[in-house]
mmCIF file of C-alpha atoms in Angstrom:
data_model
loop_
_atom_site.group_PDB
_atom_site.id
_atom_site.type_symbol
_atom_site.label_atom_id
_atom_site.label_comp_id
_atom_site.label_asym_id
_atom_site.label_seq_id
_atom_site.Cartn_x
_atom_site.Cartn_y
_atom_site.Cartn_z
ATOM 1 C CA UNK I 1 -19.920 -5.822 6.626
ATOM 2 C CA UNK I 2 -17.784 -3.751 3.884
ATOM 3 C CA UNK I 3 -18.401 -5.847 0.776
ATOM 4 C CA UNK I 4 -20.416 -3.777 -0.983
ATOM 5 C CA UNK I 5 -18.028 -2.579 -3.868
ATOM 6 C CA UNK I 6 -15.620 -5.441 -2.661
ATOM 7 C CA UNK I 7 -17.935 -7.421 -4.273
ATOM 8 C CA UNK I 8 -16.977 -6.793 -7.743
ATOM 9 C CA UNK I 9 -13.161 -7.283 -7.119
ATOM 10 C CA UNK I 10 -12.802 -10.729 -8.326
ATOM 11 C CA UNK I 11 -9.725 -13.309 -7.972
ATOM 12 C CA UNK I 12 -9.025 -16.757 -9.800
ATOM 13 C CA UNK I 13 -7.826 -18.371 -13.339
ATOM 14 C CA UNK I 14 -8.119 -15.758 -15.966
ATOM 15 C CA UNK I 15 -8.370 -12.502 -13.765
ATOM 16 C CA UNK I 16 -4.298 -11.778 -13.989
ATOM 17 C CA UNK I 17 -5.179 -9.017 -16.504
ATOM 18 C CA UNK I 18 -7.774 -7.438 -14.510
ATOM 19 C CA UNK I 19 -5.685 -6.281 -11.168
ATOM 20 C CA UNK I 20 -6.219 -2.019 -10.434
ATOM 21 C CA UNK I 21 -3.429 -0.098 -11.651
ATOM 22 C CA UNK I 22 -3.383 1.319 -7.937
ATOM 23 C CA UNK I 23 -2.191 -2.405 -7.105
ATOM 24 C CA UNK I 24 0.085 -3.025 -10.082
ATOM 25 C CA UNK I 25 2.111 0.206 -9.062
ATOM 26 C CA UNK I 26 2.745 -0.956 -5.493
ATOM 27 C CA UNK I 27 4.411 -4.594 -7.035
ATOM 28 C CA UNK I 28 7.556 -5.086 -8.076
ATOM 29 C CA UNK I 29 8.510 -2.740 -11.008
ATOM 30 C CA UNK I 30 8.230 -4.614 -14.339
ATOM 31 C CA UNK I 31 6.413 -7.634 -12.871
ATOM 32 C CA UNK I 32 4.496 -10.377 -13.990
ATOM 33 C CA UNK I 33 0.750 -11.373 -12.951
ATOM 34 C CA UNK I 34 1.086 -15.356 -12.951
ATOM 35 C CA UNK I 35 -2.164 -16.194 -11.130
ATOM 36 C CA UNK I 36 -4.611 -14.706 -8.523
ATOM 37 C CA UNK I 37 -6.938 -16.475 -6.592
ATOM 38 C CA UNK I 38 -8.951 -16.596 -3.357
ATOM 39 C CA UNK I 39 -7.364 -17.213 -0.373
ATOM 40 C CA UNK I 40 -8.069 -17.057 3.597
ATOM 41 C CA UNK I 41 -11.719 -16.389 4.916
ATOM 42 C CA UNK I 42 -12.760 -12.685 6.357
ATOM 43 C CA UNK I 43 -15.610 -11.922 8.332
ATOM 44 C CA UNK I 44 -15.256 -8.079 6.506
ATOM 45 C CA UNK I 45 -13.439 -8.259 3.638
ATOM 46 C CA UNK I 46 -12.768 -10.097 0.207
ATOM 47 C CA UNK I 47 -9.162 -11.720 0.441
ATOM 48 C CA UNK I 48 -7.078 -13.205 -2.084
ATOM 49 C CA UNK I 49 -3.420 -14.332 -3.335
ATOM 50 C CA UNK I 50 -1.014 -12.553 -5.914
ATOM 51 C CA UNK I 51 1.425 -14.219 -7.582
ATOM 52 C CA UNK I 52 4.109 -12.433 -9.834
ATOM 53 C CA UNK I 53 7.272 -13.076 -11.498
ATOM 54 C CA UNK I 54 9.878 -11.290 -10.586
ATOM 55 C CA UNK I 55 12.383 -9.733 -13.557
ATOM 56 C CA UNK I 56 14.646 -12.116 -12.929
ATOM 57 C CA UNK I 57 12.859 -15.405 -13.201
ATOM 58 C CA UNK I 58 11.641 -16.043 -9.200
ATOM 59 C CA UNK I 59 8.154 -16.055 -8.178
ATOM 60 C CA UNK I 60 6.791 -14.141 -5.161
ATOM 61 C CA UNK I 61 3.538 -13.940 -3.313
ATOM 62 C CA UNK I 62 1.501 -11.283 -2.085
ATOM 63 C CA UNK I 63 -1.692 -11.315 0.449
ATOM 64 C CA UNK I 64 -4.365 -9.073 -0.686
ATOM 65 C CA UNK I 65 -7.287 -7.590 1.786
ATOM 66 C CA UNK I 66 -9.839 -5.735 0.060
ATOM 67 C CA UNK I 67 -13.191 -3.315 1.794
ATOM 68 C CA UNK I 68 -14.950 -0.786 0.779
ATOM 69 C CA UNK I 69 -16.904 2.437 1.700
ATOM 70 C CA UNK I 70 -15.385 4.609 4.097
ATOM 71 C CA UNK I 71 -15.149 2.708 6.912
ATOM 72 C CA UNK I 72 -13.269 0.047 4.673
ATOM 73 C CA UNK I 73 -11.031 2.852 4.042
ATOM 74 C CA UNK I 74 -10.318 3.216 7.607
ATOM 75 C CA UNK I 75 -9.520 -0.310 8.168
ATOM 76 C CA UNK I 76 -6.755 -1.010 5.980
ATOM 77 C CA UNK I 77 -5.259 1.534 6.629
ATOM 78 C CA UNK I 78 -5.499 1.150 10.474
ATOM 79 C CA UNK I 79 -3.855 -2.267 9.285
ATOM 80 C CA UNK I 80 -1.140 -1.379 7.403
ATOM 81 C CA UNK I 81 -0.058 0.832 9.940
ATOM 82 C CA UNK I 82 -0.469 -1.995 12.492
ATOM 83 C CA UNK I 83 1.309 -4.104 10.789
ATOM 84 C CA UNK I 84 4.037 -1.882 10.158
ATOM 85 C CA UNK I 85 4.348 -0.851 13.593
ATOM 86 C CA UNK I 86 5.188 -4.359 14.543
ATOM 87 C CA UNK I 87 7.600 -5.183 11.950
ATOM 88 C CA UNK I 88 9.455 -2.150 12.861
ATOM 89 C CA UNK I 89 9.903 -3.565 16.052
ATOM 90 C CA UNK I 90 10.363 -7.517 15.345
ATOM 91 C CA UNK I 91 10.227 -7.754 11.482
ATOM 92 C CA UNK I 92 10.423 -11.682 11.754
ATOM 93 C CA UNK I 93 6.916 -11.941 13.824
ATOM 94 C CA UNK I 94 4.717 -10.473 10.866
ATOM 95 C CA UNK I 95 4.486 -10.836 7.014
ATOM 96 C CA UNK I 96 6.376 -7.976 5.722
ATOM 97 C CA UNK I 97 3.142 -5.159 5.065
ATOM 98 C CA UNK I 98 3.469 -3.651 1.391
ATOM 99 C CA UNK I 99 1.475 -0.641 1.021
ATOM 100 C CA UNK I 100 -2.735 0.656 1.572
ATOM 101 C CA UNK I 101 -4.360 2.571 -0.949
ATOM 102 C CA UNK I 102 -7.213 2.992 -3.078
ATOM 103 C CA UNK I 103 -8.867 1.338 -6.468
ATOM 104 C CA UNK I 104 -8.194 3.535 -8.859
ATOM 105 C CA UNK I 105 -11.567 1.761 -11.144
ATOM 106 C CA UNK I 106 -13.801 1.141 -8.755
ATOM 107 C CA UNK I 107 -14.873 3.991 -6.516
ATOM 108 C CA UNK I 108 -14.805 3.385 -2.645
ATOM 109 C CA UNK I 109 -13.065 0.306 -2.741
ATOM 110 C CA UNK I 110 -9.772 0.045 -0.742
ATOM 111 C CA UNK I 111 -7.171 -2.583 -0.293
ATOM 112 C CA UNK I 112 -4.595 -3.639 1.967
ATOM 113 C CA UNK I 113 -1.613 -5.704 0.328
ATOM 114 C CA UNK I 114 1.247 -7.485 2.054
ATOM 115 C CA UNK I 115 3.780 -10.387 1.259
ATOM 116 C CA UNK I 116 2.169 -13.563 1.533
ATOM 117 C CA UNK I 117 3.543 -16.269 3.933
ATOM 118 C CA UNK I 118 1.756 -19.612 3.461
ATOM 119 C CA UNK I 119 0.847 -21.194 6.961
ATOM 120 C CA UNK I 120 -0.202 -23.748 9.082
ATOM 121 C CA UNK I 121 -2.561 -23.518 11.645
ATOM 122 C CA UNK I 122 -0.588 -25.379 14.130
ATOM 123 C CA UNK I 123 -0.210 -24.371 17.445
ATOM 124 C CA UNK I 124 3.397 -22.461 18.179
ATOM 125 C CA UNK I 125 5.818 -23.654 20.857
ATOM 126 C CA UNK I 126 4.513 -21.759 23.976
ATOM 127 C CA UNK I 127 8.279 -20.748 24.778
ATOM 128 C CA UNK I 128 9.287 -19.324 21.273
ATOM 129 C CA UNK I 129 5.862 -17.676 20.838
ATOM 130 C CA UNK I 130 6.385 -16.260 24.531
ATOM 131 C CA UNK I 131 10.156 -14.820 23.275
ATOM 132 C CA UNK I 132 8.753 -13.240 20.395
ATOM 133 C CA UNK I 133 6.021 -11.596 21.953
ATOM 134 C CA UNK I 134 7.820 -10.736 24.918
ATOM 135 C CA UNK I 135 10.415 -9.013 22.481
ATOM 136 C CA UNK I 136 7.864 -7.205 21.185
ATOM 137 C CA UNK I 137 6.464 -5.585 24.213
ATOM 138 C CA UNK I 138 10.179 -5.182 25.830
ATOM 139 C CA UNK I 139 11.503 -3.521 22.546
ATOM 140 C CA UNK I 140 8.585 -1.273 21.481
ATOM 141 C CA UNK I 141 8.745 2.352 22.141
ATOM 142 C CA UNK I 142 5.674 4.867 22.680
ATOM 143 C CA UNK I 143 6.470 7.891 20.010
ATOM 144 C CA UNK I 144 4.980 9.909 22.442
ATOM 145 C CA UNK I 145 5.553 7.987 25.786
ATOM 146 C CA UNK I 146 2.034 7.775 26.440
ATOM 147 C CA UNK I 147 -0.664 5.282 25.627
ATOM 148 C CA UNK I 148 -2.985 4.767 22.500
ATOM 149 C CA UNK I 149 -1.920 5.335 18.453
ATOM 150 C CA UNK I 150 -1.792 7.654 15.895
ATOM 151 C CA UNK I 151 -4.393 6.309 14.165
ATOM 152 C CA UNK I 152 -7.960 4.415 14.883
ATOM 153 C CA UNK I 153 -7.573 0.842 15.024
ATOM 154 C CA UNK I 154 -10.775 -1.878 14.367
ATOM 155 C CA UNK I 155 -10.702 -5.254 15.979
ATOM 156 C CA UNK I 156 -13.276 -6.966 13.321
ATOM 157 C CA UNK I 157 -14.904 -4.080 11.722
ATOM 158 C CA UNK I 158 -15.624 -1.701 15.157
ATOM 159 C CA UNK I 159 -13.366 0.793 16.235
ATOM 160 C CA UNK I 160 -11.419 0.984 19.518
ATOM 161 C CA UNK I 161 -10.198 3.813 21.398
ATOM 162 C CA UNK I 162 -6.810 5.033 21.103
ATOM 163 C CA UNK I 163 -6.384 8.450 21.293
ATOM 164 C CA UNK I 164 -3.477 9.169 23.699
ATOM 165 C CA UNK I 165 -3.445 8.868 27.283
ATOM 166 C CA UNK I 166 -0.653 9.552 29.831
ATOM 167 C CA UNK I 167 -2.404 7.113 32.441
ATOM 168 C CA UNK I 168 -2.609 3.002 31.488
ATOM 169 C CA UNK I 169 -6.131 3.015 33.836
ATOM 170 C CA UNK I 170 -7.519 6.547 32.326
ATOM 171 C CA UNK I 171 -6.887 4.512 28.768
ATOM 172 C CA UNK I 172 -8.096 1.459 29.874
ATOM 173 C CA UNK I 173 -11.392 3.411 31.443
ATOM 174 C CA UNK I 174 -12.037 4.887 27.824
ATOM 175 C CA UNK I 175 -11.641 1.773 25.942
ATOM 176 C CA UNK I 176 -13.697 -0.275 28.238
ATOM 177 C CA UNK I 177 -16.277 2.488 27.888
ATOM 178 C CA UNK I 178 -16.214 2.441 24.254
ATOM 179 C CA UNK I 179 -16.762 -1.128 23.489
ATOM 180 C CA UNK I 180 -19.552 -0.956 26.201
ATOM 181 C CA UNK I 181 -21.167 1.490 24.138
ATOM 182 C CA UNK I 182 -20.806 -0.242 21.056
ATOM 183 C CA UNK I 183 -22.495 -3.391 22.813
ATOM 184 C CA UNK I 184 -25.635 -1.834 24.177
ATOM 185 C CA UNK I 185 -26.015 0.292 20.615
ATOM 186 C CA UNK I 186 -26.210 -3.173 19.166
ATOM 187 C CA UNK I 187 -27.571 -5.274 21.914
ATOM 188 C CA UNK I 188 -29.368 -2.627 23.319
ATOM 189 C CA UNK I 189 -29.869 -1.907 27.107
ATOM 190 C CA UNK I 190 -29.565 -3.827 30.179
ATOM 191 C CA UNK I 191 -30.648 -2.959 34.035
ATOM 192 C CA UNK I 192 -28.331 -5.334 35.245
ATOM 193 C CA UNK I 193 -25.398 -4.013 32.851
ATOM 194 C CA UNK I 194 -26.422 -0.411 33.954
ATOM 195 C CA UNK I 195 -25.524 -1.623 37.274
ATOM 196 C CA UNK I 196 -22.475 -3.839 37.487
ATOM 197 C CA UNK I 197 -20.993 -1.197 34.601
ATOM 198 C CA UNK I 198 -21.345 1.680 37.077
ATOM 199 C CA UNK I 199 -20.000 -0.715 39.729
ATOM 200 C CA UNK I 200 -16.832 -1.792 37.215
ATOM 201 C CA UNK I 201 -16.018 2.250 36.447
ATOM 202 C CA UNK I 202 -16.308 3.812 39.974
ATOM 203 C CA UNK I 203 -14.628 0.210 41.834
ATOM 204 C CA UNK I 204 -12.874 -2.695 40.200
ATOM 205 C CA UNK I 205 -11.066 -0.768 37.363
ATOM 206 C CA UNK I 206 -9.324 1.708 40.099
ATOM 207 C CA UNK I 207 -8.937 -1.155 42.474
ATOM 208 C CA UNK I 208 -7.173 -3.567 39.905
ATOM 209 C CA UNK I 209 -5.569 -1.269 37.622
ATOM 210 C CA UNK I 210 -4.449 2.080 39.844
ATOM 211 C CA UNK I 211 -1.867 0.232 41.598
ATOM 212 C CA UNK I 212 -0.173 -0.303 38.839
ATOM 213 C CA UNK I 213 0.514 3.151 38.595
ATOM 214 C CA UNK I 214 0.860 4.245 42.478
ATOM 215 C CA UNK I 215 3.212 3.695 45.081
ATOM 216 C CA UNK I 216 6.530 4.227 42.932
ATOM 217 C CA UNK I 217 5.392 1.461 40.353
ATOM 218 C CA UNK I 218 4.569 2.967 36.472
ATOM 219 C CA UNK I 219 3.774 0.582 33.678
ATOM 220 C CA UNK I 220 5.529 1.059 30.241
ATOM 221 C CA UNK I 221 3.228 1.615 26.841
ATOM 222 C CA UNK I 222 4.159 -1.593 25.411
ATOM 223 C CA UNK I 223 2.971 -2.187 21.318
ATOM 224 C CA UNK I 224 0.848 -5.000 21.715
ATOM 225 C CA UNK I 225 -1.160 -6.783 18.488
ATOM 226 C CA UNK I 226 -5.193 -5.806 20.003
ATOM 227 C CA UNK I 227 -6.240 -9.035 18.699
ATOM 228 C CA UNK I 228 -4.167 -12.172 19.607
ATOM 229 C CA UNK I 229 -6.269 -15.276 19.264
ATOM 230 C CA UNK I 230 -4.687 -18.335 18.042
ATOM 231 C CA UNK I 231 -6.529 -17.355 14.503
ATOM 232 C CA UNK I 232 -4.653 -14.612 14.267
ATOM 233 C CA UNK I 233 -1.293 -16.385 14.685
ATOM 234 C CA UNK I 234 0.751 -19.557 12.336
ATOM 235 C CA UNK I 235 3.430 -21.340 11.692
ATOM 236 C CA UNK I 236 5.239 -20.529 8.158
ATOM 237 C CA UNK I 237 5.305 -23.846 6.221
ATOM 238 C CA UNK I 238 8.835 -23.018 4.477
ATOM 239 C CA UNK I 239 10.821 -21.364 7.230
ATOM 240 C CA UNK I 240 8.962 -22.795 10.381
ATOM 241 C CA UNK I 241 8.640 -19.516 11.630
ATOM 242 C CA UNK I 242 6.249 -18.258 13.916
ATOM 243 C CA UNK I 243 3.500 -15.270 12.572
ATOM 244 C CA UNK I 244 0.846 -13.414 13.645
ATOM 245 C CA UNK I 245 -0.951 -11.603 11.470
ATOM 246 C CA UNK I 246 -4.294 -9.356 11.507
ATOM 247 C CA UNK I 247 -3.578 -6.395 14.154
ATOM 248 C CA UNK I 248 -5.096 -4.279 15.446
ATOM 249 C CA UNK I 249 -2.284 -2.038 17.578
ATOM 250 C CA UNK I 250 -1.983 0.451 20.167
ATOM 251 C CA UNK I 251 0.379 1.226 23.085
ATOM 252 C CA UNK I 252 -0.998 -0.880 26.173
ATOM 253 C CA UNK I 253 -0.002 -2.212 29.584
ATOM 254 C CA UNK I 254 1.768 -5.691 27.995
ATOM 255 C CA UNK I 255 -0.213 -7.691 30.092
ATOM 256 C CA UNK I 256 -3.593 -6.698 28.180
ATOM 257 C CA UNK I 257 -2.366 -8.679 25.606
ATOM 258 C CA UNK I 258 -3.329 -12.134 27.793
ATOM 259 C CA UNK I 259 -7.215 -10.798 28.202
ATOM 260 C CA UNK I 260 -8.010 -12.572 24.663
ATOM 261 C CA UNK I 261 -6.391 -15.878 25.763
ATOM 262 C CA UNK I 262 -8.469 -16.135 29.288
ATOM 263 C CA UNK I 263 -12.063 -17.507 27.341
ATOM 264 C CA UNK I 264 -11.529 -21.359 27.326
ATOM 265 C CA UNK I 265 -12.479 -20.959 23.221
ATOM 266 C CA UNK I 266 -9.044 -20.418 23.161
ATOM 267 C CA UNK I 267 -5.928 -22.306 22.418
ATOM 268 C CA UNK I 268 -3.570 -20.012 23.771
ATOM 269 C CA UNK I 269 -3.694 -21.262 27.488
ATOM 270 C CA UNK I 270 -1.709 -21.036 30.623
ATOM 271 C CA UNK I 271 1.375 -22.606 29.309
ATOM 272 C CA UNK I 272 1.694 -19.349 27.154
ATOM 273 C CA UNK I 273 1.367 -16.772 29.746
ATOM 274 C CA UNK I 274 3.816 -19.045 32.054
ATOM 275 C CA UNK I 275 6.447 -19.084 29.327
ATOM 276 C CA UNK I 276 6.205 -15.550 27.862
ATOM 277 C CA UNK I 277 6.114 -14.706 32.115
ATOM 278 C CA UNK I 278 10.088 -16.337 32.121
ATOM 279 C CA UNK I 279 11.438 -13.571 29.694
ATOM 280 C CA UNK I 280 9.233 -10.759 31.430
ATOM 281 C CA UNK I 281 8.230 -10.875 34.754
ATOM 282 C CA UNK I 282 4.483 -10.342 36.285
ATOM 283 C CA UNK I 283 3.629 -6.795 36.809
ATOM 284 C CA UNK I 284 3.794 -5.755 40.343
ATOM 285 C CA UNK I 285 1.087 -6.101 42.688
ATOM 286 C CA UNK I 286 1.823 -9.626 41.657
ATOM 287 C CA UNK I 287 -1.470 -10.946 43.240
ATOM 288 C CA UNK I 288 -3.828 -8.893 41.120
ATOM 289 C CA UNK I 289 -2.180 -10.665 38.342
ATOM 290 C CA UNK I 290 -5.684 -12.683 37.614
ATOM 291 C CA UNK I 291 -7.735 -10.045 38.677
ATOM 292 C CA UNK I 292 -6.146 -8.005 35.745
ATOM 293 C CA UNK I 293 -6.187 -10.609 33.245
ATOM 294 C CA UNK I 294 -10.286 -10.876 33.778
ATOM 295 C CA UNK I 295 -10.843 -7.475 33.711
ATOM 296 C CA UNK I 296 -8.998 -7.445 30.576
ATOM 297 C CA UNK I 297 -10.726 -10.382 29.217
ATOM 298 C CA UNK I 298 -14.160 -8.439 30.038
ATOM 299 C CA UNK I 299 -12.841 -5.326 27.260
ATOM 300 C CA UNK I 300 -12.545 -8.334 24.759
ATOM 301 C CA UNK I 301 -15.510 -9.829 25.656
ATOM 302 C CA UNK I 302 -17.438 -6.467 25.542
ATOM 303 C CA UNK I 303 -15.976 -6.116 22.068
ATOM 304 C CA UNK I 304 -16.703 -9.063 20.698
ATOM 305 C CA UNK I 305 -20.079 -9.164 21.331
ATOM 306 C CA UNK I 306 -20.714 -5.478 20.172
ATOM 307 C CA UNK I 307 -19.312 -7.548 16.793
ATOM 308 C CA UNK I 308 -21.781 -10.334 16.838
ATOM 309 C CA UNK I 309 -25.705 -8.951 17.479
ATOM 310 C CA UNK I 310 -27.052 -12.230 16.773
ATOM 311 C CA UNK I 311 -25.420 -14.149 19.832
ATOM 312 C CA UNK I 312 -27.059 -13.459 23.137
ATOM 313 C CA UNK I 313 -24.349 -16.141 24.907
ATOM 314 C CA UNK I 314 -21.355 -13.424 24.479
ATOM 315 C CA UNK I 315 -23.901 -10.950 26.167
ATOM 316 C CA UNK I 316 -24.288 -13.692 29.031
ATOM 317 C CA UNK I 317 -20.818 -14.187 28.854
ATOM 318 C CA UNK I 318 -19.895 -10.590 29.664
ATOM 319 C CA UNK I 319 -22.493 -9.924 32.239
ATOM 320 C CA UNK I 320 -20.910 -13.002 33.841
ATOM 321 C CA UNK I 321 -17.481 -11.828 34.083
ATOM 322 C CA UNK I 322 -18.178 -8.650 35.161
ATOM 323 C CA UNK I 323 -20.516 -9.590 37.742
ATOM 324 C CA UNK I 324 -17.230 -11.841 39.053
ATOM 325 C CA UNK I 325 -15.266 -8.577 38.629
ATOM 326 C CA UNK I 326 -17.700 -6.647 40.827
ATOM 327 C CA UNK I 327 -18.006 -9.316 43.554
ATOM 328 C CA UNK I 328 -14.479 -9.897 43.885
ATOM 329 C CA UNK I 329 -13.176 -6.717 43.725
ATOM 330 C CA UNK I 330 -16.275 -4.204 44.348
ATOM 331 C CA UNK I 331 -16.149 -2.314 47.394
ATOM 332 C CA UNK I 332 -16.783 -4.065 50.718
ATOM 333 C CA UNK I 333 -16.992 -7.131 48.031
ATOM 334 C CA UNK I 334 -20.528 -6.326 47.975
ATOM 335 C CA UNK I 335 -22.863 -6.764 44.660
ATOM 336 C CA UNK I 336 -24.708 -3.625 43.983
ATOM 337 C CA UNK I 337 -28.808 -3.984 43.661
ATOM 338 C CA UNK I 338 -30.705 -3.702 40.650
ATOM 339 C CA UNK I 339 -33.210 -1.246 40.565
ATOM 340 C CA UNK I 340 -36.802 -2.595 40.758
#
């Protein structure tokens, strides 16, 4: 985790005076501290609320992420950029990001600050959550046409890869690869992951994900969040609009977005994917729609348990999926044999 100099940022009654003069400068000019607190709960980070009065007598509210070291560095940044990518596209889906930078009194500590939306964690109406996010993957544009971003984005405090790709399977290759790696560096090695990994490389990812790209059919880099669990999304208290919050971007095949809501953890079930599916249609071949949506849940899987060492179930859980991957869509539909 990236407390370490995060630790001595503190929030609550009687700290108004003590905010970083890097954070004061990115407020409102001429603004008053009225409180700060703790808000919101973070695997990685210290998080809290700003509140300020404006110069002309209204209060507003900012969200506050703060990490440290250099990886800390890397993170809010790789959020703020995240962040602003989507509201660039649909400003109304996100809280409006405000600005990364660094503590100017406390030496490797970094913050990300935004406007803060207060939220419930109610479930959103599967057909207006499906319009916005459908928006957002129809309207988004690929600076450079291919897939990946211009900068290294972490789902939870790992990396992912996103250096750019012209091919949605080539990408999809790499990242799978790299969250594989991350999961055996923590986890450490497996005989039968050896096997069913060369099995998902050299088979199933080809199989499901080449035809996609072959036969006169091309899939679009579509911005998509990285990390869409319902935890990640809410439902602003005051305007009743729906947020999600906490990306982790790149440019993606749209339907990679669904691989976090296949694990039956999650709230975000099938009458999600049906609704966002009546404002954009199933890729084409339609019938390896569910074959694609496991293999995507495996990369999120993968990931996840790279992020959580202590939890040999999300091991289990991805040897399990991918050994369904490799039956059903392995060559001759044959499992291959561990070694002895």
């Amino acid at each position: 985790m990236n407390y370490d100099e995060a630790c001595r940022v503190e929030f609550g009654p009687g700290k108004e005076t003590g905010l970083d003069p890097a954070i004061l400068q990115e407020l409102p000019e001429g603004c008053k501290i009225v409180s700060t607190d703790n808000h919101g709960v973070s695997f990685w980070a210290k998080t809290g609320r700003l509140d300020v009065l404006l110069n002309d007598g209204t209060l507003q509210s900012f969200f506050i992420k703060v990490l440290s070291k250099d990886q800390g560095k890397s993170m809010v940044e790789a959020e703020f950029e995240s962040m602003r990518a989507i509201y660039n596209v649909l400003p109304n889906f996100v809280p409006r990001p405000v600005a990364w930078g660094a503590f100017s009194a406390i030496p490797e500590t970094y913050f990300f600050l935004c406007e803060f939306r207060d939220m419930s964690d109610e479930m959103p109406d599967p057909r207006t959550f499906g319009a916005l996010l459908s928006a957002l993957h129809q309207k988004s544009v690929s600076p450079t046409g291919k897939f990946g971003f211009h900068t290294t984005t972490y789902a939870g405090n790992l990396p992912q890869h996103v250096e750019w790709e012209d091919s949605w399977e080539t990408f999809f290759a790499k990242s799978m690869k790299k969250a594989l790696d991350l999961e055996i560096e923590r986890k450490g090695p497996s005989e039968e992951l050896d096997v069913l990994s060369q099995a998902l490389f050299e088979r199933v990812i080809p199989r499901l994900l080449r035809p996609l790209e072959s036969g006169g059919r091309s899939v679009k880099p579509s911005l998509v969040h990285g990390d869409l669990w319902y935890a990640n999304s809410g439902i602003d208290v005051d305007s009743g609009q729906t947020l999600v919050f906490d990306a982790c971007c790149f440019f993606a095949h749209n339907e990679y977005e669904f691989g976090q809501w296949m694990p039956a953890c999650n709230r975000f079930g099938a009458e999600y994917i049906a609704a966002y599916n009546t404002f954009l249609n199933v890729s084409p071949p339609e019938e390896d729609f569910e074959g694609r949506l496991n293999l995507y849940r495996l990369r999120f899987d993968t990931h996840v348990s790279a992020l959580f060492t202590d939890s040999d179930t999300l091991r289990t859980q991805v040897l399990d999926v991918m050994r369904a991957l490799v039956e059903k869509y392995g060559q001759d539909g044959k499992m291959p044999v561990p070694p002895e």
